[in-house]
């Protein structure tokens, strides 16, 4: 068995100095059958370690109901087989541009701002979660023959709070659960972040994208001793729906990486391979320096302009980083593996069946809420998906403005079954006044929970009310439609019919909202992208696997389809369209030298 320790200036492997050259790769953003290939790509780039977060909400979608916690253990086993070390960042909070920063919706909905503090109710859940999760890590530590060399306590806490007693509790809990390898924290290289996010006896690391010497200088003011490490070297960035694509020049990023290594520091490249936020798990941010502005939902692709792109291909940044890293290698770097097989040829699949959104809700929706005021998504038990709020405008009364307060997402509004507009601001007014009596439906989709900043954990959906003139409309029926409800058995119960009238494929006009079915006949299955010409906004499944959200506003133009999801012959595609549907979908192979899947840009 080996030992890994923190020395006065270096990390120590069996007592000798060693540099950690790590790359971030989230096991939950890569299809399991492709883990091995992606890990081999990291080794070929010149890395000796891989880092991953652990999303609590993915593994405990409902309180006490766990889902495949062993996936982390299988990933760490794959890491060991690839000849790499591992850094594990179990949270409880992870950020990661992931829904709610990894915290379960049922927890934040109940506790609000009490999360990430010493609140007894919150800590009781953390105790239980870590007790369930950490055996996957403990058994795979380096001193037990496994790859795990470092475990992080919480994440960037100095950007959020100042409860250092909470940080101490998390660190002590990790030890109590059997973590024996060194612990660390990570924060921005600013005094308030380092004072709020680091604790004595735990290695402090810093996160930045450039300016290594200045960043490490700030760290040394707080920690005169200990190895220097950049836990997140931001070599690219993520994107928001409706914004332009974000890229970073390869040579600029390679120069920043070289500066880190010239300081004698260790590094974790964030991201080395970003992957995809499958299943609608992408988070969101709030605009503005104080994070109190408009909601900014994150795109499905987590390509991140990383050196290994979303489909596992090397970019110009990969080769630039490899040229830097090979100067610090003990010997020749491994050869770069071939990319996975690609789809043999394009396949167009016309829509063959459709069910209106109301009928889909009737079959797959949760229990109906009947109360005086609108419930939040959390009260309805909806993490990812949408909710229909139904209210009645009494009458007779003349037309008055219809407005909402506390709208945390996007609402498509119908009056007596006719679409009346879209509301997007927290306090918004429908364009046309509404007369009574009338039935008003608001279909509200969660565009992703905030994953960073002071509004972490805020409720979703319609958290205020609906007003007619200045009068609240009381009496609300609400029903949620979770993405998890779209299983093969569930969808088999949906009363599909051929699109007609308002459906697509007749006069070229967009089809009505609802669930659409298409069948793609594939010969030569492999990695592909799914294109949705003429579609507006919604979610897509291929053979029951949820690829994530699409939206015509861009910048993402298609969705990555991992080869293992496709099969030879018949493949079933479901499209949940929330505004206006197209007539067909198209599977295509990514061409060599093409931009990363889904993003209209050239790899840096």
Coordinates of C-alpha atoms in Angstrom, one line a residue:
X1 CA 0.0 0.0 0.0
X2 CA 1.2 3.6 -0.7
X3 CA 0.9 6.7 1.4
X4 CA 0.0 10.2 0.3
X5 CA 0.6 13.2 2.5
X6 CA 0.8 17.0 2.7
X7 CA 4.4 18.2 3.4
X8 CA 5.7 21.7 4.2
X9 CA 6.2 22.5 0.5
X10 CA 5.2 19.5 -1.5
X11 CA 2.8 16.6 -1.7
X12 CA 4.5 13.5 -0.6
X13 CA 4.1 10.0 -2.1
X14 CA 5.7 7.4 0.2
X15 CA 7.7 10.2 1.7
X16 CA 9.0 11.7 -1.6
X17 CA 7.9 14.9 -3.3
X18 CA 5.4 14.5 -6.1
X19 CA 3.4 16.9 -8.3
X20 CA -0.3 16.3 -8.9
X21 CA -1.3 16.9 -12.5
X22 CA -5.1 16.5 -12.5
X23 CA -8.0 17.0 -14.8
X24 CA -11.7 17.4 -14.0
X25 CA -14.0 14.8 -15.5
X26 CA -17.4 14.3 -14.0
X27 CA -18.5 10.7 -14.1
X28 CA -22.2 11.8 -14.2
X29 CA -21.7 13.8 -17.3
X30 CA -20.1 10.9 -19.4
X31 CA -21.9 7.7 -20.4
X32 CA -20.4 4.9 -18.3
X33 CA -19.4 2.9 -21.3
X34 CA -17.2 5.8 -22.3
X35 CA -15.4 6.4 -19.0
X36 CA -12.4 4.3 -20.1
X37 CA -11.8 6.2 -23.3
X38 CA -12.1 9.6 -21.6
X39 CA -9.7 8.6 -18.8
X40 CA -7.2 7.4 -21.5
X41 CA -7.5 10.8 -23.1
X42 CA -6.5 12.5 -19.9
X43 CA -3.4 10.2 -19.5
X44 CA -2.4 10.9 -23.1
X45 CA -2.6 14.6 -22.4
X46 CA 0.0 14.2 -19.7
X47 CA -2.1 14.1 -16.5
X48 CA -1.6 11.6 -13.6
X49 CA -4.8 12.3 -11.8
X50 CA -8.6 12.9 -12.3
X51 CA -11.0 14.9 -10.2
X52 CA -14.7 14.5 -9.9
X53 CA -17.5 16.1 -7.9
X54 CA -20.4 14.0 -6.5
X55 CA -24.0 15.4 -7.0
X56 CA -26.1 14.6 -4.0
X57 CA -29.4 15.3 -5.8
X58 CA -28.7 12.9 -8.6
X59 CA -28.1 10.0 -6.1
X60 CA -30.9 10.9 -3.6
X61 CA -33.8 12.4 -5.7
X62 CA -36.3 11.9 -2.9
X63 CA -35.5 11.8 0.8
X64 CA -34.3 8.3 1.7
X65 CA -34.5 7.0 -1.8
X66 CA -31.1 6.4 -3.2
X67 CA -30.2 5.9 -6.9
X68 CA -27.0 4.1 -7.9
X69 CA -24.6 5.5 -5.3
X70 CA -22.3 2.7 -6.4
X71 CA -21.6 4.6 -9.7
X72 CA -18.9 6.6 -7.9
X73 CA -17.2 3.4 -6.8
X74 CA -17.3 2.0 -10.3
X75 CA -15.8 5.2 -11.7
X76 CA -13.0 5.2 -9.1
X77 CA -12.3 1.6 -10.1
X78 CA -12.1 2.7 -13.7
X79 CA -9.7 5.4 -12.6
X80 CA -7.4 2.9 -11.0
X81 CA -7.5 0.7 -14.0
X82 CA -6.5 3.6 -16.2
X83 CA -3.4 4.2 -14.0
X84 CA -4.5 7.5 -12.6
X85 CA -5.0 8.9 -9.1
X86 CA -8.3 10.5 -8.0
X87 CA -9.4 13.6 -6.2
X88 CA -13.0 13.4 -4.9
X89 CA -15.1 16.5 -4.1
X90 CA -18.2 15.1 -2.4
X91 CA -19.7 18.4 -1.3
X92 CA -22.3 18.4 0.1
X93 CA -22.4 21.5 -2.2
X94 CA -20.6 21.3 -5.5
X95 CA -21.7 24.2 -7.8
X96 CA -20.5 22.5 -11.0
X97 CA -23.1 24.4 -13.1
X98 CA -25.4 21.6 -11.8
X99 CA -29.0 21.8 -10.7
X100 CA -29.1 23.5 -7.2
X101 CA -25.4 23.1 -6.9
X102 CA -25.9 19.4 -6.2
X103 CA -28.2 20.0 -3.2
X104 CA -31.5 18.1 -3.3
X105 CA -34.6 20.2 -4.0
X106 CA -36.5 18.5 -1.2
X107 CA -33.8 19.7 1.2
X108 CA -33.4 23.3 0.1
X109 CA -37.2 23.6 -0.3
X110 CA -37.6 22.7 3.4
X111 CA -34.6 24.5 4.9
X112 CA -33.9 27.5 2.6
X113 CA -30.9 29.6 3.8
X114 CA -30.3 27.2 6.6
X115 CA -28.3 24.9 4.2
X116 CA -24.5 25.2 4.3
X117 CA -24.6 26.2 7.9
X118 CA -24.4 24.5 11.3
X119 CA -28.2 24.2 11.4
X120 CA -29.0 20.9 13.1
X121 CA -31.7 19.9 10.7
X122 CA -29.3 20.3 7.7
X123 CA -26.4 18.6 9.4
X124 CA -28.6 15.6 10.2
X125 CA -29.2 15.1 6.4
X126 CA -25.5 15.6 5.6
X127 CA -24.6 13.0 8.2
X128 CA -26.9 10.5 6.7
X129 CA -25.8 11.2 3.1
X130 CA -22.1 11.0 3.8
X131 CA -22.7 7.8 5.8
X132 CA -24.2 6.4 2.6
X133 CA -21.8 7.8 0.1
X134 CA -18.3 7.7 1.7
X135 CA -17.9 3.9 1.9
X136 CA -17.5 4.2 -1.9
X137 CA -14.5 6.5 -1.4
X138 CA -13.0 5.1 1.8
X139 CA -12.5 1.6 0.3
X140 CA -10.7 3.1 -2.6
X141 CA -8.1 5.3 -0.9
X142 CA -4.5 5.0 -1.8
X143 CA -3.6 3.6 1.6
X144 CA -6.0 0.7 0.8
X145 CA -4.7 0.1 -2.6
X146 CA -7.0 2.4 -4.5
X147 CA -6.5 5.6 -6.5
X148 CA -8.0 8.3 -4.1
X149 CA -5.3 10.7 -2.8
X150 CA -7.3 13.8 -1.8
X151 CA -10.8 14.6 -0.6
X152 CA -12.3 18.1 -0.6
X153 CA -14.4 19.4 2.3
X154 CA -17.3 21.5 0.9
X155 CA -16.6 23.7 -2.1
X156 CA -15.8 27.4 -2.6
X157 CA -17.4 28.1 0.8
X158 CA -15.6 31.5 1.0
X159 CA -17.7 32.7 -2.0
X160 CA -20.9 31.9 0.0
X161 CA -20.6 32.1 3.8
X162 CA -18.5 32.6 6.8
X163 CA -19.6 29.7 9.1
X164 CA -16.2 28.2 9.6
X165 CA -17.7 26.0 12.3
X166 CA -19.7 24.4 9.6
X167 CA -16.6 23.8 7.5
X168 CA -14.9 22.2 10.6
X169 CA -18.0 20.0 11.1
X170 CA -17.8 18.8 7.5
X171 CA -14.0 18.1 7.8
X172 CA -14.5 16.2 11.1
X173 CA -17.4 14.2 9.5
X174 CA -15.2 13.1 6.6
X175 CA -12.6 11.8 9.1
X176 CA -15.3 10.1 11.2
X177 CA -16.6 8.4 8.1
X178 CA -13.1 6.9 7.5
X179 CA -11.4 9.3 5.1
X180 CA -7.7 9.0 5.9
X181 CA -6.1 10.7 2.9
X182 CA -5.5 14.5 3.1
X183 CA -8.4 16.9 3.1
X184 CA -8.5 20.2 1.3
X185 CA -10.7 23.3 0.6
X186 CA -10.8 25.4 -2.5
X187 CA -11.6 29.1 -2.9
X188 CA -10.9 32.1 -5.1
X189 CA -7.5 33.8 -4.4
X190 CA -9.1 36.7 -2.5
X191 CA -8.7 37.5 1.2
X192 CA -12.4 37.3 2.0
X193 CA -12.8 34.0 0.2
X194 CA -9.8 32.4 1.8
X195 CA -10.7 33.6 5.3
X196 CA -14.3 32.4 4.9
X197 CA -13.5 29.2 3.1
X198 CA -10.4 27.7 4.8
X199 CA -9.8 26.2 8.2
X200 CA -6.7 25.3 10.2
X201 CA -5.2 21.9 9.6
X202 CA -6.9 21.5 6.2
X203 CA -4.9 22.2 3.0
X204 CA -6.2 25.4 1.3
X205 CA -6.1 25.5 -2.5
X206 CA -7.1 28.3 -5.0
X207 CA -9.2 28.5 -8.2
X208 CA -8.4 30.8 -11.1
X209 CA -8.0 31.0 -14.8
X210 CA -4.9 33.2 -15.1
X211 CA -2.4 35.2 -13.0
X212 CA -0.9 32.2 -11.2
X213 CA 1.9 34.1 -9.4
X214 CA -0.5 36.7 -8.0
X215 CA -3.0 34.0 -7.0
X216 CA -0.4 31.9 -5.2
X217 CA 0.9 35.0 -3.6
X218 CA -2.5 35.6 -2.0
X219 CA -2.6 32.0 -0.9
X220 CA 0.8 32.3 0.7
X221 CA -0.3 35.3 2.8
X222 CA -2.8 33.0 4.4
X223 CA -0.8 29.7 4.3
X224 CA 3.0 30.2 4.5
X225 CA 3.4 26.4 4.4
X226 CA 2.0 23.6 2.4
X227 CA 2.0 22.6 -1.3
X228 CA 0.7 25.1 -3.8
X229 CA -2.3 23.9 -5.9
X230 CA -4.8 25.4 -8.3
X231 CA -7.8 23.2 -7.7
X232 CA -9.7 24.7 -10.6
X233 CA -7.6 26.1 -13.5
X234 CA -10.4 27.5 -15.7
X235 CA -9.2 26.7 -19.2
X236 CA -12.6 27.5 -20.7
X237 CA -16.1 28.4 -19.6
X238 CA -19.7 27.3 -19.7
X239 CA -22.6 28.9 -21.7
X240 CA -26.1 30.2 -21.0
X241 CA -29.1 29.9 -23.2
X242 CA -29.5 33.0 -25.3
X243 CA -25.9 34.1 -25.0
X244 CA -23.0 33.7 -27.4
X245 CA -20.6 30.8 -27.2
X246 CA -17.6 31.3 -25.0
X247 CA -14.1 30.2 -26.1
X248 CA -10.6 30.7 -24.9
X249 CA -7.5 30.7 -27.2
X250 CA -5.5 27.5 -26.9
X251 CA -2.1 29.2 -26.7
X252 CA -3.4 31.7 -24.1
X253 CA -4.7 28.8 -21.9
X254 CA -1.5 26.8 -22.4
X255 CA 0.6 29.8 -21.3
X256 CA -1.5 30.1 -18.1
X257 CA -1.0 26.4 -17.4
X258 CA 2.7 26.8 -17.9
X259 CA 2.8 29.6 -15.4
X260 CA 1.1 27.4 -12.8
X261 CA 3.7 24.7 -13.3
X262 CA 6.6 27.2 -13.3
X263 CA 5.5 28.2 -9.8
X264 CA 6.2 24.6 -8.7
X265 CA 2.5 24.1 -8.1
X266 CA 0.1 21.2 -8.7
X267 CA -3.0 21.7 -10.8
X268 CA -6.4 20.5 -11.6
X269 CA -7.5 21.5 -15.2
X270 CA -11.2 22.5 -15.0
X271 CA -12.5 21.0 -17.2
X272 CA -10.2 18.5 -18.9
X273 CA -13.3 16.9 -20.4
X274 CA -16.7 18.6 -19.7
X275 CA -19.2 16.1 -21.1
X276 CA -22.9 16.7 -21.1
X277 CA -25.5 17.7 -18.5
X278 CA -27.8 14.8 -19.5
X279 CA -31.3 14.5 -18.0
X280 CA -32.0 18.2 -17.6
X281 CA -29.6 18.5 -14.8
X282 CA -28.0 21.8 -16.0
X283 CA -28.2 24.5 -13.4
X284 CA -28.6 28.3 -13.7
X285 CA -27.2 31.6 -12.4
X286 CA -28.5 35.0 -11.6
X287 CA -27.2 37.9 -13.6
X288 CA -25.4 40.9 -12.1
X289 CA -22.5 41.4 -9.7
X290 CA -24.8 40.8 -6.7
X291 CA -26.5 37.7 -8.4
X292 CA -29.9 39.3 -8.1
X293 CA -30.8 39.8 -11.7
X294 CA -32.5 37.7 -14.4
X295 CA -32.3 34.0 -14.4
X296 CA -29.6 32.7 -16.7
X297 CA -30.1 29.0 -17.4
X298 CA -27.1 26.9 -18.4
X299 CA -27.0 25.0 -21.7
X300 CA -27.1 21.2 -21.9
X301 CA -23.6 20.9 -23.4
X302 CA -20.8 21.1 -20.8
X303 CA -18.2 21.1 -23.5
X304 CA -16.5 24.0 -21.6
X305 CA -14.2 24.6 -24.4
X306 CA -12.1 21.9 -22.7
X307 CA -9.0 20.2 -24.2
X308 CA -11.1 17.0 -24.7
X309 CA -14.3 18.1 -26.3
X310 CA -17.9 17.0 -25.5
X311 CA -17.6 13.9 -27.8
X312 CA -14.1 12.9 -26.5
X313 CA -12.1 14.4 -29.3
X314 CA -8.8 16.2 -28.8
X315 CA -8.9 19.9 -29.6
X316 CA -6.1 22.4 -30.4
X317 CA -6.1 23.1 -26.7
X318 CA -5.4 19.4 -26.0
X319 CA -2.3 19.4 -28.1
X320 CA -1.1 22.7 -26.6
X321 CA -1.6 21.4 -23.1
X322 CA 0.1 18.1 -23.9
X323 CA 3.2 20.1 -25.1
X324 CA 3.3 21.8 -21.8
X325 CA 2.7 18.8 -19.6
X326 CA 5.2 16.5 -21.4
X327 CA 8.0 18.7 -20.0
X328 CA 7.0 17.5 -16.6
X329 CA 6.5 13.8 -17.4
X330 CA 8.7 11.0 -16.2
X331 CA 8.9 9.5 -19.6
X332 CA 7.1 9.4 -23.0
X333 CA 3.4 10.2 -22.8
X334 CA 1.0 7.4 -23.9
X335 CA -0.4 7.6 -27.4
X336 CA -3.7 9.4 -28.0
X337 CA -6.5 6.8 -28.3
X338 CA -8.7 6.7 -31.3
X339 CA -12.1 8.5 -30.8
X340 CA -15.2 6.2 -30.3
X341 CA -17.0 5.0 -33.3
X342 CA -19.3 7.5 -35.1
X343 CA -22.7 7.1 -36.6
X344 CA -22.2 5.6 -40.1
X345 CA -24.5 8.1 -41.8
X346 CA -27.3 10.7 -41.2
X347 CA -30.7 9.5 -40.3
X348 CA -33.9 11.5 -40.6
X349 CA -36.9 10.5 -38.5
X350 CA -40.3 12.0 -39.2
X351 CA -42.8 12.5 -36.4
X352 CA -45.2 9.6 -36.4
X353 CA -47.3 10.2 -33.3
X354 CA -48.3 13.0 -30.9
X355 CA -50.1 13.5 -27.7
X356 CA -51.3 16.9 -26.4
X357 CA -49.5 18.3 -23.4
X358 CA -52.7 18.1 -21.2
X359 CA -53.1 14.4 -22.0
X360 CA -49.4 13.7 -21.2
X361 CA -49.9 15.5 -17.9
X362 CA -53.0 13.4 -17.2
X363 CA -51.1 10.1 -17.7
X364 CA -47.6 11.0 -16.3
X365 CA -48.3 13.9 -13.9
X366 CA -48.2 13.8 -10.1
X367 CA -51.0 14.3 -7.7
X368 CA -53.1 17.5 -8.2
X369 CA -52.8 20.3 -5.6
X370 CA -55.9 22.2 -4.7
X371 CA -55.4 25.2 -2.5
X372 CA -55.8 28.9 -2.2
X373 CA -52.3 30.0 -3.4
X374 CA -49.9 28.5 -6.0
X375 CA -47.5 25.9 -4.6
X376 CA -43.8 25.9 -5.5
X377 CA -42.1 23.2 -7.4
X378 CA -40.6 22.0 -4.1
X379 CA -44.1 21.6 -2.5
X380 CA -45.2 19.5 -5.5
X381 CA -42.0 17.4 -5.3
X382 CA -40.8 18.5 -8.8
X383 CA -37.1 18.7 -9.3
X384 CA -36.8 18.9 -13.1
X385 CA -39.9 19.3 -15.4
X386 CA -42.9 21.6 -15.4
X387 CA -46.1 22.5 -13.6
X388 CA -49.5 23.5 -14.8
X389 CA -51.1 26.1 -12.6
X390 CA -54.9 26.5 -13.3
X391 CA -56.9 29.5 -12.0
X392 CA -60.3 31.0 -12.7
X393 CA -61.0 34.7 -13.3
X394 CA -64.5 35.2 -11.8
X395 CA -67.1 37.1 -13.8
X396 CA -68.7 38.9 -15.2
X397 CA -66.1 41.6 -15.1
X398 CA -64.4 43.7 -17.7
X399 CA -60.9 43.1 -19.0
X400 CA -58.1 43.9 -16.5
X401 CA -54.3 43.3 -16.6
X402 CA -53.3 39.8 -15.5
X403 CA -49.9 39.8 -13.7
X404 CA -47.7 37.4 -11.7
X405 CA -45.4 37.9 -8.7
X406 CA -42.6 35.6 -7.7
X407 CA -42.3 33.8 -11.1
X408 CA -38.9 32.1 -10.9
X409 CA -39.0 30.5 -14.4
X410 CA -40.7 30.8 -17.8
X411 CA -44.5 30.6 -18.0
X412 CA -46.5 30.0 -21.2
X413 CA -50.0 31.4 -20.5
X414 CA -53.3 30.2 -22.0
X415 CA -56.7 31.9 -21.5
X416 CA -59.7 29.6 -22.1
X417 CA -57.4 27.2 -24.0
X418 CA -55.9 29.9 -26.3
X419 CA -52.3 30.9 -26.0
X420 CA -52.0 34.4 -24.6
X421 CA -48.3 35.0 -24.2
X422 CA -45.1 34.1 -22.4
X423 CA -44.0 35.6 -19.0
X424 CA -40.3 35.5 -18.0
X425 CA -39.7 38.1 -15.3
X426 CA -40.3 37.6 -11.6
X427 CA -43.0 40.3 -11.7
X428 CA -44.6 40.3 -15.2
X429 CA -47.8 41.4 -16.8
X430 CA -49.6 39.6 -19.7
X431 CA -49.6 41.7 -22.8
X432 CA -53.4 41.6 -23.4
X433 CA -55.9 42.3 -20.5
X434 CA -58.2 39.4 -19.5
X435 CA -62.0 39.6 -19.0
X436 CA -64.0 37.3 -16.7
X437 CA -65.1 34.7 -16.4
X438 CA -62.1 32.9 -17.8
X439 CA -59.9 29.9 -17.1
X440 CA -56.2 30.7 -17.0
X441 CA -53.4 28.0 -17.3
X442 CA -49.8 28.8 -16.7
X443 CA -47.4 26.1 -17.8
X444 CA -44.2 26.8 -15.9
X445 CA -41.0 25.0 -16.7
X446 CA -38.0 24.8 -14.4
X447 CA -35.1 26.2 -16.4
X448 CA -32.6 25.0 -13.8
X449 CA -32.1 25.9 -10.1
X450 CA -29.4 28.4 -9.2
X451 CA -26.1 26.7 -8.5
X452 CA -23.9 29.6 -7.3
X453 CA -24.3 32.7 -5.2
X454 CA -26.6 34.0 -2.5
X455 CA -29.8 32.8 -4.2
X456 CA -28.7 29.2 -4.0
X457 CA -31.7 27.0 -3.0
X458 CA -34.4 29.5 -3.9
X459 CA -37.8 28.0 -4.7
X460 CA -38.9 27.4 -8.2
X461 CA -42.1 27.9 -10.2
X462 CA -44.8 30.4 -9.2
X463 CA -43.7 31.4 -5.7
X464 CA -45.9 34.5 -5.3
X465 CA -49.3 34.7 -6.9
X466 CA -51.5 35.7 -9.9
X467 CA -53.3 39.0 -9.8
X468 CA -56.3 40.3 -11.9
X469 CA -56.0 44.1 -11.7
X470 CA -54.7 44.4 -8.0
X471 CA -56.7 41.4 -6.7
X472 CA -55.1 38.1 -6.0
X473 CA -56.8 35.2 -7.7
X474 CA -57.3 32.6 -5.0
X475 CA -58.1 29.0 -5.7
X476 CA -55.3 27.1 -7.6
X477 CA -55.2 23.7 -9.0
X478 CA -51.6 22.7 -9.8
X479 CA -50.0 19.5 -11.1
X480 CA -46.4 18.6 -11.8
X481 CA -44.8 16.7 -14.6
X482 CA -41.4 15.4 -13.6
X483 CA -38.8 14.4 -16.2
X484 CA -38.3 11.1 -14.3
X485 CA -41.9 10.1 -15.2
X486 CA -40.8 9.6 -18.8
X487 CA -40.0 5.9 -18.6
X488 CA -40.8 3.2 -21.2
X489 CA -43.7 1.9 -19.1
X490 CA -45.0 5.4 -18.5
X491 CA -44.8 6.6 -22.1
X492 CA -46.5 3.4 -23.2
X493 CA -49.6 4.6 -21.4
X494 CA -49.8 7.9 -23.3
X495 CA -52.6 8.0 -25.8
X496 CA -50.6 8.9 -28.9
X497 CA -52.3 9.7 -32.2
X498 CA -51.0 10.8 -35.6
X499 CA -50.4 14.6 -35.8
X500 CA -53.3 16.3 -37.4
X501 CA -54.8 19.8 -37.5
X502 CA -52.3 21.7 -35.4
X503 CA -49.7 19.0 -35.7
X504 CA -46.5 19.3 -37.7
X505 CA -45.9 17.8 -41.1
X506 CA -49.1 19.0 -42.8
X507 CA -48.6 22.6 -43.9
X508 CA -45.2 23.2 -42.5
X509 CA -46.5 25.2 -39.5
X510 CA -45.2 24.5 -36.0
X511 CA -47.1 21.9 -34.1
X512 CA -48.8 22.2 -30.8
X513 CA -47.1 21.6 -27.5
X514 CA -47.0 17.9 -26.5
X515 CA -45.1 14.7 -26.6
X516 CA -43.9 13.6 -30.0
X517 CA -42.7 10.2 -31.1
X518 CA -40.3 9.4 -34.0
X519 CA -38.6 6.2 -35.1
X520 CA -35.0 6.3 -36.4
X521 CA -33.7 3.3 -38.3
X522 CA -29.9 3.2 -37.7
X523 CA -27.3 1.1 -39.5
X524 CA -23.8 1.6 -38.1
X525 CA -24.5 3.0 -34.6
X526 CA -22.0 5.3 -32.9
X527 CA -21.6 8.7 -31.5
X528 CA -24.0 11.2 -33.1
X529 CA -25.6 14.6 -32.7
X530 CA -29.4 15.1 -32.7
X531 CA -30.7 18.1 -34.6
X532 CA -34.2 19.5 -34.2
X533 CA -35.0 21.8 -37.1
X534 CA -38.1 23.8 -36.6
X535 CA -38.5 22.9 -32.9
X536 CA -38.7 25.5 -30.2
X537 CA -37.9 24.4 -26.6
X538 CA -38.2 21.1 -24.6
X539 CA -36.5 17.8 -23.8
X540 CA -35.5 14.8 -25.9
X541 CA -35.1 11.1 -25.1
X542 CA -33.4 8.5 -27.3
X543 CA -34.3 4.9 -26.4
X544 CA -35.4 6.2 -23.0
X545 CA -32.2 8.1 -22.3
X546 CA -32.7 11.8 -21.7
X547 CA -30.3 13.8 -23.7
X548 CA -31.4 17.1 -22.0
X549 CA -32.9 20.4 -22.9
X550 CA -33.0 22.0 -26.4
X551 CA -33.9 25.6 -27.1
X552 CA -33.9 27.5 -30.4
X553 CA -32.4 30.6 -28.8
X554 CA -29.0 28.9 -28.9
X555 CA -26.0 29.0 -28.7
X556 CA -26.4 25.2 -28.6
X557 CA -27.8 23.9 -31.9
X558 CA -27.9 20.1 -31.4
X559 CA -27.6 17.5 -28.6
X560 CA -24.8 15.0 -28.2
X561 CA -25.9 11.4 -28.4
X562 CA -23.4 8.9 -26.9
X563 CA -22.9 5.9 -29.2
X564 CA -23.9 3.4 -26.5
X565 CA -27.4 5.0 -26.4
X566 CA -28.1 4.0 -30.0
X567 CA -28.7 0.5 -31.3
X568 CA -28.7 -1.1 -34.7
X569 CA -32.1 -1.0 -36.3
X570 CA -35.1 0.7 -34.6
X571 CA -34.4 3.6 -32.2
X572 CA -37.3 5.5 -30.5
X573 CA -37.1 9.2 -30.1
X574 CA -39.4 11.2 -27.7
X575 CA -39.6 15.0 -27.9
X576 CA -41.4 16.9 -25.2
X577 CA -42.1 20.2 -27.0
X578 CA -43.4 23.0 -24.8
X579 CA -44.1 25.8 -27.4
X580 CA -43.9 24.9 -31.1
X581 CA -42.9 21.6 -32.7
X582 CA -41.1 20.7 -36.0
X583 CA -41.9 17.8 -38.3
X584 CA -38.8 15.6 -37.9
X585 CA -35.5 15.0 -36.1
X586 CA -32.2 14.2 -37.6
X587 CA -29.3 12.1 -36.3
X588 CA -25.9 13.0 -37.8
X589 CA -22.3 11.9 -37.4
X590 CA -19.8 14.5 -36.2
X591 CA -17.2 15.1 -38.9
X592 CA -13.5 15.3 -38.1
X593 CA -12.5 19.0 -37.6
X594 CA -16.1 19.9 -36.9
X595 CA -17.0 22.2 -33.9
X596 CA -17.8 20.6 -30.6
X597 CA -21.2 18.9 -30.7
X598 CA -24.1 21.4 -30.4
X599 CA -22.0 24.6 -30.3
X600 CA -21.6 26.9 -33.4
X601 CA -17.9 27.6 -32.9
X602 CA -14.5 26.4 -33.9
X603 CA -12.5 24.5 -31.3
X604 CA -9.7 26.7 -29.8

